[in-house]
mmCIF file of C-alpha atoms in Angstrom:
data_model
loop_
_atom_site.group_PDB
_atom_site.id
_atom_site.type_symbol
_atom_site.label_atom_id
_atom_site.label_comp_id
_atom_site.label_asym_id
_atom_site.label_seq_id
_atom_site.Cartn_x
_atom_site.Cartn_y
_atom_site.Cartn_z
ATOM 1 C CA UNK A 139 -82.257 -96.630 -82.828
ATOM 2 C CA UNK A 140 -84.928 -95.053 -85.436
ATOM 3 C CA UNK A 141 -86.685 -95.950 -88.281
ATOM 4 C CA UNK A 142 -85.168 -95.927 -92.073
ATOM 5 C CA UNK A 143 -86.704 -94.714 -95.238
ATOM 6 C CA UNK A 144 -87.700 -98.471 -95.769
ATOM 7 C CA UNK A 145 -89.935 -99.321 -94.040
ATOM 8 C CA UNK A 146 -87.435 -100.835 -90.898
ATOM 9 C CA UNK A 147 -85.736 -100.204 -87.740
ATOM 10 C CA UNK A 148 -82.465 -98.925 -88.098
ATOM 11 C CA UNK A 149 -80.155 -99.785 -84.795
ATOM 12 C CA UNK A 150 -76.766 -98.700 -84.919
ATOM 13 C CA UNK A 151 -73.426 -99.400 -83.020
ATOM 14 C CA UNK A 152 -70.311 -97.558 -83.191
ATOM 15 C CA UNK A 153 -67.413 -97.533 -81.776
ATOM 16 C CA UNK A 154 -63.375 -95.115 -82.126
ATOM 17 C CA UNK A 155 -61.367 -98.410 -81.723
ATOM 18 C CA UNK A 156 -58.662 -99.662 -84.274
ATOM 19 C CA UNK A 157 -61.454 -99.584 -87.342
ATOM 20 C CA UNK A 158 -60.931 -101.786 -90.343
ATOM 21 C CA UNK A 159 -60.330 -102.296 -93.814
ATOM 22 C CA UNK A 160 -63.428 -101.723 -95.538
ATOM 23 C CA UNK A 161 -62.191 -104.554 -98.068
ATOM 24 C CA UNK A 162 -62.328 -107.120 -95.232
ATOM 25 C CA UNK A 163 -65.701 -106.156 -94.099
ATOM 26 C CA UNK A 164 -68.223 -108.708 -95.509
ATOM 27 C CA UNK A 165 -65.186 -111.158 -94.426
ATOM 28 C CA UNK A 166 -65.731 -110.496 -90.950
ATOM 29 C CA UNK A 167 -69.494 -111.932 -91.163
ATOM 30 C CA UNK A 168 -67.851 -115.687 -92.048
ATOM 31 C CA UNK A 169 -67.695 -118.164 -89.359
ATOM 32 C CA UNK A 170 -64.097 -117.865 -87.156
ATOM 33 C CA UNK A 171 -63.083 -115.012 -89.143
ATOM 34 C CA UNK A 172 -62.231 -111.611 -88.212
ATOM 35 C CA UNK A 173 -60.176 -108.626 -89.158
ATOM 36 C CA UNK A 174 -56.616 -108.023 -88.623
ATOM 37 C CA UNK A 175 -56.199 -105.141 -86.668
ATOM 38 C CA UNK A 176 -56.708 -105.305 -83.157
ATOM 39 C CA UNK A 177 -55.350 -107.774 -79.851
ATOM 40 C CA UNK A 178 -57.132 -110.087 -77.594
ATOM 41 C CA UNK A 179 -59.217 -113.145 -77.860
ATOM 42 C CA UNK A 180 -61.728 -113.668 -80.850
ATOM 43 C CA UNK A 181 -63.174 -116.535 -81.796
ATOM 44 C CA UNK A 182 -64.892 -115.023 -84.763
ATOM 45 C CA UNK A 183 -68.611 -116.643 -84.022
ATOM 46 C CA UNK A 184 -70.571 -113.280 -83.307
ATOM 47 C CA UNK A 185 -70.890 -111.739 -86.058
ATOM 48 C CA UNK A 186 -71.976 -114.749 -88.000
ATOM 49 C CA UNK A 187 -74.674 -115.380 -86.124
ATOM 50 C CA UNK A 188 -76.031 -112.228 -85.319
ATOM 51 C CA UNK A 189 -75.848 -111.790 -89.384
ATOM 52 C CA UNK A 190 -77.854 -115.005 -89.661
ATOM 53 C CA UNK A 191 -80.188 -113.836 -86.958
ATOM 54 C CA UNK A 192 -81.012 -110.528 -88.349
ATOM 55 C CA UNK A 193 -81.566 -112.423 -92.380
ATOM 56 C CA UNK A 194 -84.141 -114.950 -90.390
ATOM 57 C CA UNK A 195 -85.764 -112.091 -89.906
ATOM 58 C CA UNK A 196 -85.609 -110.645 -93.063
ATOM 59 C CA UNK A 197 -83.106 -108.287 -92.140
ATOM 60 C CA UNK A 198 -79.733 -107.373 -92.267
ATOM 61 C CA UNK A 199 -76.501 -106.925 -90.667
ATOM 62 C CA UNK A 200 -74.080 -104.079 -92.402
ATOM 63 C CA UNK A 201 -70.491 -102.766 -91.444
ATOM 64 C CA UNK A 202 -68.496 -99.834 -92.231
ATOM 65 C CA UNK A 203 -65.308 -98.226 -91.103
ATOM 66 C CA UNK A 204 -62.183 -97.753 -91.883
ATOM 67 C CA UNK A 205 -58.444 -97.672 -90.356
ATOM 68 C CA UNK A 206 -57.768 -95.492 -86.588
ATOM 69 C CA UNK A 207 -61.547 -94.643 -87.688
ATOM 70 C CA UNK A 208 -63.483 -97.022 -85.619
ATOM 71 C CA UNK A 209 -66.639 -99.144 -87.031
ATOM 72 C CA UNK A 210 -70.135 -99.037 -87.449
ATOM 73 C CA UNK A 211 -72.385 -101.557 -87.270
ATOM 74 C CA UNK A 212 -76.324 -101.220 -88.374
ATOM 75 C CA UNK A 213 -78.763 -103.739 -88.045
ATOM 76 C CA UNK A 214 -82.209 -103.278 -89.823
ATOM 77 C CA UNK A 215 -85.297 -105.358 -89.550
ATOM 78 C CA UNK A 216 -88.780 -104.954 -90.625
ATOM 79 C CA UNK A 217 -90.986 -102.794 -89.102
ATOM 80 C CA UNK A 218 -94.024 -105.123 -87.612
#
């Protein structure tokens, strides 16, 4: 967590798991969407709201990755 050049708070989580395709990646922020790598259970809700969450407070929510690469994910909000 830090602060950006814009006057926010940059928080950012990253993982090495199966990535994604960057050209699905404002995809995955729709309601029961989600990528297609990967196993397991998901219901595709999460991201969605924690988008919506982060634009109520005049944030946002950002991706990137890429395939066998892992993904990032970086949520900024206003500094108070």
């Amino acid at each position: 967590m830090g602060t950006c050049g814009c006057g926010c708070v940059a928080v950012e989580v990253a993982d090495d798991g199966v990535g994604l395709d960057p050209a699905e990646a404002d995809r995955l922020f729709e309601r029961f969407a989600h990528g297609t790598a990967g196993t397991g259970r998901r219901f595709g809700l999460g991201l969605a709201l924690a988008q919506q969450v982060a634009q109520a407070h005049r944030g946002s929510l950002e991706v990137t990755g890429a395939h066998g690469r892992g993904a990032t994910f970086t949520l900024l909000l206003p500094m108070a």
